[in-house]
Amino acid sequence: MIEPKTFQPISGQKLLDLPQVRALPADTQFAMRVVATVLPFRVNNHVLEELIDWSRVPDDPMFRLVFPQPGQLEPQVFDRVAELIKAGADEDTVQREARAIQTQDLNPHPAGQLEHNVPLVDGVRMDGIQHKYRETVLFFPSQGQTCHAYCGYCFRWAQFVGIDELKFASREAEGLASYLREHPEVTDVLLTGGDPMVMRTRVLERYIEPLLTLDHVQSIRIGTKALAWWPYRFVTDKDSDDLMRLFERVRGAGKRMALMAHASHPVELEPKVAREAVRRIQDTGAVIRCQAPLVRHVNDDPEVWADLWREEVRLGMVPYYMFVERDTGARAYYHLPLTRALEIYREALRRTSGLARTVRGPSMSADPGKVCLDSIERIAGEEVFVLRFLQSRNPDWSGRTFFARYDPSAAWLNELQPAFGESKFFFEESASAVQAQSRIAESV
Ligand SMILES: *Cc1c(COP(=O)(O)O)cnc(C)c1O
């Protein structure tokens, strides 16, 4: 039996009232206050009580993932805010400064997310829909744009907003369904956020039910970190049983429900309630696929990933992607060079059986597509990165290999130079053509 818990979020500056935080040194508390002024913060009672080992703070990986860390802001940015607060500046002034930092220093919308991927129908932008890869449409239900707790490295931190209306959900869902009726090439719809699992079941079903009538939609995916941040969502919340019935209806309609679980560290899967959640989800016929970014201070250790993948396989889940941390927000604190990411991926993979080797990575979700670093080789006397498109804006690029000059400090695709004296990567010419085209489309 799992004891129900009531969801209790703690956000923003309220973190300073937590007894666990008040027990920390005064300068740590002040640093948290500074960082939480600029970056969104949210934790909840499950994370506080069951995931963070407070005897290991400040080194505990879940603590580092959720709680504000001084290194998340560049020192000069940190000092700007710290000085304002120390000088006793009023709330408006502090907030204005925070806003300026968010828009100028933290690259709020990486990989051209806002500009390039939103489709137009009859000249109208279909907000909430991103269609970048032919088979898969990404959909952002407006009421699923927050999470049960926030990860410090979130690349969607800039979009945390909230509204609450069933009517709105239905209208949005209608827009999605009519877009899909015009696009028979789409087999997968991926609901994402934020975290769509923050929505009540009766809201979620407004989005999912219309998809069940579309023959060409085979899989409905939900990107979520609720298995880690709030597994009670699937087990003891008031509408958990209704949620399981909804997942069953997806299977009943001949489609596959895939939960794309964001799993950063094996401790997330330890609580009994998390295991019960996995079992209940699987009993509905849904499959759970797991993915997470590789981040410094949290999971930059091959043993952590090997444990994570082994545990996922043991619980019947499928390791799917290992991502490279994106170029946004608190990246300076979390990022790792690609060379280290590859080492960790390979070393972890070596420690697992073939069942865990369904995981692909280290993968960058960059503007031209998902690019994975396969290996470092010496070819014709030159040390090179061997890279490959797993997914691509242009479907013809998927599966293609290309080469970049070895660079021990590079951490993202745009920091790489073509190898063998080439002046461009093969996809760069046509990529700029695609962008020019979408600019034209948008200006019509
Ligand atoms: C990763 C991703 C998808 C899903 O790609 P799969 O390889 O099918 O899992 C879809 N759209 C965007 C924009 C993505 O980044």
Coordinates of C-alpha atoms and ligand atoms in Angstrom, one line a residue:
M1 CA 0.0 0.0 0.0
I2 CA 1.2 3.5 -0.9
E3 CA 0.2 6.3 1.5
P4 CA -1.3 9.1 -0.5
K5 CA 0.4 12.5 -0.4
T6 CA -0.9 16.0 -1.0
F7 CA 1.1 17.9 -3.5
Q8 CA 2.8 20.9 -1.8
P9 CA 4.9 23.0 -4.2
I10 CA 7.3 25.6 -2.8
S11 CA 8.4 28.3 -5.3
G12 CA 10.6 31.3 -5.7
Q13 CA 11.8 33.1 -2.6
K14 CA 9.6 30.8 -0.4
L15 CA 12.5 28.4 -0.4
L16 CA 14.2 30.5 2.2
D17 CA 11.5 29.5 4.7
L18 CA 12.2 25.8 4.4
P19 CA 13.6 24.3 7.6
Q20 CA 16.1 22.3 5.6
V21 CA 17.4 25.6 3.9
R22 CA 17.4 27.6 7.2
A23 CA 19.8 24.9 8.5
L24 CA 22.4 25.8 5.8
P25 CA 25.1 28.4 6.3
A26 CA 24.0 32.1 5.9
D27 CA 26.1 32.8 2.8
T28 CA 24.6 29.7 1.1
Q29 CA 21.1 31.0 1.9
F30 CA 22.0 34.4 0.5
A31 CA 23.4 32.9 -2.7
M32 CA 20.2 30.9 -3.2
R33 CA 18.2 34.0 -2.8
V34 CA 20.2 35.8 -5.5
V35 CA 20.0 32.9 -8.0
A36 CA 16.2 32.4 -7.3
T37 CA 15.6 36.0 -8.2
V38 CA 16.7 35.3 -11.8
L39 CA 16.0 31.6 -12.4
P40 CA 12.7 29.9 -11.8
F41 CA 12.7 27.7 -8.7
R42 CA 10.1 25.1 -7.6
V43 CA 10.3 22.0 -5.4
N44 CA 7.7 19.9 -3.7
N45 CA 7.3 17.6 -0.7
H46 CA 8.1 14.4 -2.6
V47 CA 11.5 15.8 -3.8
L48 CA 12.3 17.3 -0.3
E49 CA 11.3 14.2 1.6
E50 CA 12.2 11.2 -0.6
L51 CA 14.7 12.2 -3.3
I52 CA 17.2 14.6 -1.6
D53 CA 19.5 13.1 1.0
W54 CA 20.0 16.1 3.2
S55 CA 23.0 14.5 5.0
R56 CA 24.8 14.8 1.7
V57 CA 23.9 18.5 0.9
P58 CA 25.4 20.5 -0.8
D59 CA 26.8 17.5 -2.9
D60 CA 23.5 15.6 -3.2
P61 CA 22.7 15.3 -7.0
M62 CA 19.0 16.0 -6.6
F63 CA 19.7 19.0 -4.4
R64 CA 22.1 20.3 -7.2
L65 CA 19.5 19.6 -9.8
V66 CA 16.6 21.5 -8.1
F67 CA 18.0 24.1 -5.7
P68 CA 19.6 27.3 -6.8
Q69 CA 23.4 27.0 -7.0
P70 CA 25.7 30.0 -7.1
G71 CA 27.6 28.7 -10.2
Q72 CA 24.3 28.9 -12.2
L73 CA 24.9 32.6 -12.9
E74 CA 28.1 34.0 -14.3
P75 CA 30.0 35.8 -11.5
Q76 CA 29.5 39.3 -12.8
V77 CA 25.7 38.6 -13.3
F78 CA 25.5 37.1 -9.8
D79 CA 27.2 40.2 -8.4
R80 CA 24.9 42.7 -10.1
V81 CA 21.9 41.1 -8.4
A82 CA 23.7 40.5 -5.1
E83 CA 24.7 44.2 -4.8
L84 CA 21.2 45.3 -5.5
I85 CA 19.8 43.1 -2.8
K86 CA 22.6 44.1 -0.3
A87 CA 21.9 47.7 -1.0
G88 CA 18.3 47.1 0.0
A89 CA 16.9 48.0 -3.5
D90 CA 13.1 47.9 -3.8
E91 CA 11.4 44.8 -5.3
D92 CA 10.6 46.6 -8.7
T93 CA 14.3 47.5 -9.2
V94 CA 15.4 44.0 -8.4
Q95 CA 12.8 42.5 -10.7
R96 CA 13.7 44.8 -13.6
E97 CA 17.3 43.7 -13.3
A98 CA 16.3 40.0 -13.2
R99 CA 14.2 40.5 -16.3
A100 CA 17.1 42.2 -18.1
I101 CA 19.4 39.3 -17.2
Q102 CA 16.9 36.7 -18.4
T103 CA 16.5 38.2 -21.8
Q104 CA 20.1 39.4 -22.4
D105 CA 22.4 37.0 -20.7
L106 CA 20.6 33.6 -20.6
N107 CA 19.7 32.9 -24.3
P108 CA 16.0 32.1 -23.4
H109 CA 15.1 30.5 -26.8
P110 CA 17.9 28.3 -28.0
A111 CA 18.0 26.4 -31.4
G112 CA 15.7 28.8 -33.1
Q113 CA 12.8 27.2 -31.3
L114 CA 10.5 30.2 -31.6
E115 CA 11.4 31.3 -35.1
H116 CA 11.7 28.2 -37.3
N117 CA 9.4 25.4 -36.3
V118 CA 5.9 26.9 -35.8
P119 CA 3.7 26.0 -38.8
L120 CA 1.5 28.5 -40.7
V121 CA -2.1 27.6 -41.8
D122 CA -3.6 30.1 -44.2
G123 CA -1.0 32.5 -43.0
V124 CA -1.9 32.1 -39.3
R125 CA 0.8 30.9 -36.9
M126 CA -0.3 27.7 -35.2
D127 CA 1.0 28.6 -31.7
G128 CA 1.5 25.6 -29.5
I129 CA 2.5 23.3 -32.4
Q130 CA 6.0 22.7 -33.6
H131 CA 6.5 20.5 -36.7
K132 CA 10.2 20.1 -37.3
Y133 CA 10.6 16.4 -38.1
R134 CA 8.3 15.0 -40.7
E135 CA 6.8 12.1 -38.7
T136 CA 6.5 13.8 -35.3
V137 CA 4.5 16.9 -34.2
L138 CA 5.3 18.5 -30.9
F139 CA 2.4 20.0 -29.1
F140 CA 2.5 22.3 -26.1
P141 CA -0.9 22.3 -24.3
S142 CA -1.1 25.7 -22.7
Q143 CA -2.1 24.3 -19.4
G144 CA 0.9 21.9 -19.3
Q145 CA 3.6 24.5 -19.3
T146 CA 4.8 24.2 -15.7
C147 CA 6.3 21.2 -13.8
H148 CA 5.9 19.6 -10.4
A149 CA 9.5 20.8 -9.6
Y150 CA 12.0 22.6 -11.8
C151 CA 15.3 21.3 -13.0
G152 CA 18.1 23.9 -12.8
Y153 CA 19.2 23.1 -16.4
C154 CA 15.8 23.4 -18.0
F155 CA 15.9 24.7 -21.6
R156 CA 12.3 25.7 -21.5
W157 CA 12.6 27.7 -18.3
A158 CA 11.5 30.8 -20.3
Q159 CA 8.0 29.6 -20.9
F160 CA 6.7 28.8 -17.4
V161 CA 3.3 30.4 -17.3
G162 CA -0.1 29.1 -16.2
I163 CA -3.8 29.3 -17.1
D164 CA -6.7 27.1 -16.3
E165 CA -9.7 26.6 -18.5
L166 CA -11.3 23.6 -20.0
K167 CA -12.7 25.6 -22.9
F168 CA -9.3 26.8 -23.8
A169 CA -8.1 23.1 -23.9
S170 CA -10.8 22.1 -26.2
R171 CA -10.3 25.0 -28.6
E172 CA -6.5 24.2 -28.7
A173 CA -7.1 20.5 -29.2
E174 CA -9.4 21.3 -32.2
G175 CA -6.6 23.4 -33.7
L176 CA -4.2 20.5 -33.3
A177 CA -6.6 17.9 -34.8
S178 CA -7.4 20.1 -37.8
Y179 CA -3.6 20.6 -38.5
L180 CA -3.1 16.8 -38.2
R181 CA -6.0 16.1 -40.7
E182 CA -4.0 18.1 -43.2
H183 CA -0.8 16.2 -42.5
P184 CA -1.2 12.4 -43.1
E185 CA 2.6 12.0 -42.9
V186 CA 2.5 12.5 -39.1
T187 CA 2.5 9.3 -37.1
D188 CA 3.5 10.6 -33.7
V189 CA 2.1 13.4 -31.6
L190 CA 4.3 14.4 -28.7
L191 CA 2.6 16.4 -25.9
T192 CA 5.2 18.3 -24.1
G193 CA 5.8 21.4 -21.9
G194 CA 6.6 22.1 -19.1
D195 CA 5.1 18.8 -18.1
P196 CA 1.7 17.8 -19.5
M197 CA 1.2 15.5 -16.4
V198 CA 0.6 18.6 -14.3
M199 CA -2.8 18.7 -16.0
R200 CA -5.8 17.1 -14.4
T201 CA -7.0 14.0 -16.3
R202 CA -10.2 15.7 -17.5
V203 CA -8.1 18.4 -19.1
L204 CA -5.6 16.0 -20.6
E205 CA -8.3 13.9 -22.2
R206 CA -9.6 17.0 -24.1
Y207 CA -6.3 16.9 -25.9
I208 CA -5.9 13.2 -26.3
E209 CA -9.4 12.0 -27.3
P210 CA -9.5 13.9 -30.6
L211 CA -6.3 12.2 -31.6
L212 CA -7.8 8.7 -31.2
T213 CA -10.0 9.3 -34.3
L214 CA -7.1 10.0 -36.6
D215 CA -6.0 6.8 -38.4
H216 CA -2.5 8.0 -39.3
V217 CA -1.6 8.9 -35.7
Q218 CA 0.0 5.7 -34.3
S219 CA 1.7 6.9 -31.2
I220 CA 0.8 9.5 -28.6
R221 CA 3.8 10.5 -26.6
I222 CA 3.9 12.5 -23.4
G223 CA 7.1 14.1 -22.3
T224 CA 7.2 14.1 -18.5
K225 CA 9.3 14.2 -15.4
A226 CA 6.4 13.3 -13.1
L227 CA 7.7 9.8 -12.4
A228 CA 10.6 11.5 -10.6
W229 CA 9.0 14.7 -9.4
W230 CA 5.5 13.5 -8.5
P231 CA 4.9 9.8 -9.0
Y232 CA 1.7 10.1 -6.9
R233 CA 0.2 11.5 -10.1
F234 CA -0.1 7.9 -11.4
V235 CA -0.9 6.2 -8.1
T236 CA -2.9 8.0 -5.4
D237 CA -3.9 11.4 -6.7
K238 CA -7.7 11.8 -6.9
D239 CA -7.8 11.3 -10.7
S240 CA -5.0 8.7 -11.0
D241 CA -7.4 5.9 -11.8
D242 CA -9.1 8.0 -14.4
L243 CA -5.6 8.7 -15.9
M244 CA -5.0 4.9 -16.2
R245 CA -8.4 4.5 -17.9
L246 CA -7.4 7.2 -20.4
F247 CA -4.2 5.4 -21.2
E248 CA -6.2 2.2 -21.7
R249 CA -8.5 4.0 -24.1
V250 CA -5.4 4.9 -26.2
R251 CA -4.6 1.2 -26.5
G252 CA -8.3 0.4 -27.1
A253 CA -8.1 2.7 -30.1
G254 CA -5.3 0.7 -31.5
K255 CA -2.6 3.2 -30.7
R256 CA 0.4 3.2 -28.5
M257 CA 0.8 5.5 -25.5
A258 CA 4.4 6.3 -24.9
L259 CA 5.5 8.1 -21.7
M260 CA 8.8 9.8 -22.5
A261 CA 10.1 9.9 -19.0
H262 CA 12.8 12.3 -18.0
A263 CA 15.1 10.3 -15.8
S264 CA 18.3 12.0 -14.6
H265 CA 19.5 9.8 -11.8
P266 CA 18.8 6.3 -10.4
V267 CA 17.6 7.7 -7.1
E268 CA 14.5 9.0 -8.8
L269 CA 13.4 5.4 -9.4
E270 CA 14.1 4.2 -5.8
P271 CA 10.9 5.4 -3.9
K272 CA 8.3 2.6 -3.7
V273 CA 5.7 5.0 -5.1
A274 CA 7.8 5.5 -8.3
R275 CA 8.0 1.8 -8.9
E276 CA 4.3 1.4 -8.3
A277 CA 3.7 4.2 -10.8
V278 CA 5.8 2.4 -13.4
R279 CA 3.9 -0.8 -12.8
R280 CA 0.5 0.9 -13.1
I281 CA 1.4 2.7 -16.3
Q282 CA 2.7 -0.5 -17.9
D283 CA -0.5 -2.3 -16.9
T284 CA -2.4 0.0 -19.2
G285 CA -0.3 -1.1 -22.2
A286 CA 1.7 2.1 -22.3
V287 CA 5.4 1.9 -22.9
I288 CA 7.9 4.1 -20.9
R289 CA 10.9 5.4 -22.7
C290 CA 13.6 7.2 -20.8
Q291 CA 15.8 10.2 -21.7
A292 CA 17.7 12.9 -19.9
P293 CA 20.5 15.4 -20.5
L294 CA 24.0 14.6 -19.2
V295 CA 24.9 17.4 -16.7
R296 CA 27.9 18.3 -14.6
H297 CA 27.4 18.0 -10.8
V298 CA 24.3 15.8 -11.2
N299 CA 25.0 12.7 -13.4
D300 CA 28.5 13.2 -15.0
D301 CA 29.6 9.7 -14.0
P302 CA 29.4 6.5 -16.1
E303 CA 28.5 4.5 -13.1
V304 CA 25.4 6.7 -12.5
W305 CA 24.2 6.1 -16.1
A306 CA 25.0 2.4 -16.1
D307 CA 22.9 2.1 -12.9
L308 CA 20.2 4.2 -14.4
W309 CA 19.9 2.2 -17.6
R310 CA 20.1 -1.2 -15.8
E311 CA 17.4 -0.1 -13.4
E312 CA 15.2 1.1 -16.3
V313 CA 15.6 -2.2 -18.1
R314 CA 14.9 -4.1 -14.9
L315 CA 11.6 -2.2 -14.5
G316 CA 10.7 -2.8 -18.1
M317 CA 11.4 0.7 -19.4
V318 CA 13.4 1.5 -22.5
P319 CA 16.5 3.7 -22.5
Y320 CA 16.0 6.1 -25.4
Y321 CA 18.2 9.3 -25.5
M322 CA 21.2 10.7 -23.6
F323 CA 21.2 14.4 -24.4
V324 CA 23.9 17.0 -24.4
E325 CA 22.9 20.0 -22.2
R326 CA 21.5 22.9 -24.3
D327 CA 23.0 26.3 -24.8
T328 CA 20.6 28.2 -22.5
G329 CA 20.0 29.4 -19.0
A330 CA 22.3 28.1 -16.3
R331 CA 24.4 26.2 -18.8
A332 CA 27.8 27.4 -17.6
Y333 CA 27.2 25.4 -14.4
Y334 CA 25.9 22.2 -16.0
H335 CA 27.6 21.8 -19.3
L336 CA 30.4 19.4 -20.2
P337 CA 32.7 19.2 -23.3
L338 CA 31.5 16.8 -26.0
T339 CA 34.7 14.7 -25.5
R340 CA 33.7 14.0 -21.9
A341 CA 30.1 13.4 -22.8
L342 CA 31.2 10.7 -25.3
E343 CA 33.5 9.1 -22.7
I344 CA 30.7 8.9 -20.2
Y345 CA 28.3 7.5 -22.7
R346 CA 30.7 4.8 -23.9
E347 CA 31.9 3.8 -20.5
A348 CA 28.4 3.5 -19.2
L349 CA 27.2 1.5 -22.3
R350 CA 30.1 -0.9 -21.9
R351 CA 28.8 -1.8 -18.4
T352 CA 25.4 -2.8 -19.6
S353 CA 23.9 -5.6 -21.7
G354 CA 22.4 -5.2 -25.1
L355 CA 19.0 -4.5 -23.7
A356 CA 20.1 -1.1 -22.4
R357 CA 22.0 -0.2 -25.6
T358 CA 18.8 1.1 -27.2
V359 CA 20.0 4.4 -25.8
R360 CA 21.4 6.9 -28.3
G361 CA 23.8 9.7 -27.5
P362 CA 25.4 11.9 -26.7
S363 CA 22.8 13.8 -28.8
M364 CA 22.4 17.5 -29.4
S365 CA 19.0 18.8 -30.3
A366 CA 20.3 21.5 -32.6
D367 CA 18.7 23.7 -35.3
P368 CA 19.4 21.3 -38.2
G369 CA 18.4 18.2 -36.2
K370 CA 19.4 15.7 -33.6
V371 CA 23.1 15.2 -34.0
C372 CA 25.0 12.4 -32.1
L373 CA 28.7 12.2 -31.5
D374 CA 29.6 8.6 -32.4
S375 CA 33.3 8.6 -31.9
I376 CA 36.7 10.3 -32.1
E377 CA 39.0 8.8 -34.8
R378 CA 42.2 9.6 -36.6
I379 CA 41.4 9.6 -40.3
A380 CA 44.0 10.4 -43.0
G381 CA 46.3 11.8 -40.3
E382 CA 43.6 14.1 -38.9
E383 CA 41.9 13.7 -35.4
V384 CA 38.2 14.1 -36.0
F385 CA 34.8 13.9 -34.4
V386 CA 32.5 11.4 -36.2
L387 CA 29.0 12.8 -36.0
R388 CA 25.7 11.5 -37.3
F389 CA 22.1 12.9 -37.8
L390 CA 19.6 10.8 -35.7
Q391 CA 16.8 13.2 -36.8
S392 CA 16.8 16.1 -39.2
R393 CA 14.8 19.0 -40.4
N394 CA 15.5 17.7 -43.9
P395 CA 14.5 13.9 -43.8
D396 CA 17.3 13.1 -46.3
W397 CA 20.0 13.9 -43.8
S398 CA 18.9 11.4 -41.1
G399 CA 21.5 8.6 -40.7
R400 CA 24.2 10.7 -42.5
T401 CA 27.6 10.8 -41.0
F402 CA 29.9 13.9 -41.1
F403 CA 33.2 15.0 -39.6
A404 CA 34.3 17.9 -37.5
R405 CA 37.8 18.9 -36.3
Y406 CA 38.6 17.4 -33.0
D407 CA 38.0 20.0 -30.3
P408 CA 38.5 19.1 -26.7
S409 CA 36.6 22.1 -25.3
A410 CA 33.6 22.3 -27.8
A411 CA 30.3 21.6 -26.1
W412 CA 27.8 22.2 -28.9
L413 CA 27.4 21.8 -32.6
N414 CA 27.8 25.5 -33.4
E415 CA 31.3 25.4 -31.8
L416 CA 32.5 22.8 -34.3
Q417 CA 34.5 23.3 -37.5
P418 CA 34.4 21.0 -40.5
A419 CA 37.3 18.6 -40.8
F420 CA 39.5 17.9 -43.8
G421 CA 39.8 21.6 -44.8
E422 CA 36.2 21.9 -45.8
S423 CA 34.6 25.3 -45.4
K424 CA 31.1 24.1 -44.5
F425 CA 29.3 21.1 -43.2
F426 CA 27.2 19.4 -45.9
F427 CA 23.9 20.5 -44.3
E428 CA 24.8 24.2 -43.9
E429 CA 24.1 25.4 -47.4
S430 CA 20.6 23.8 -47.6
A431 CA 19.9 24.7 -43.9
S432 CA 20.3 28.4 -44.6
A433 CA 18.1 27.9 -47.7
V434 CA 15.4 26.3 -45.5
Q435 CA 15.6 29.2 -43.0
A436 CA 15.4 31.8 -45.7
Q437 CA 12.3 30.0 -47.0
S438 CA 10.6 29.9 -43.6
R439 CA 11.5 33.6 -43.2
I440 CA 9.7 34.3 -46.5
A441 CA 6.8 32.1 -45.4
E442 CA 6.5 34.1 -42.1
S443 CA 6.7 37.5 -43.8
V444 CA 3.8 36.6 -46.2
Ligands
LIG1 C1 13.4 14.9 -30.3 C2 12.3 15.7 -31.1 C3 11.3 15.0 -31.6 C4 11.1 13.5 -31.5 O1 12.1 12.8 -32.3 P1 12.3 11.2 -32.2 O2 13.7 11.0 -32.8 O3 11.2 10.7 -33.1 O4 12.1 10.8 -30.8 C5 10.3 15.7 -32.3 N1 10.4 17.0 -32.5 C6 11.5 17.7 -32.0 C7 11.5 19.2 -32.2 C8 12.5 17.1 -31.2 O5 13.5 17.8 -30.7

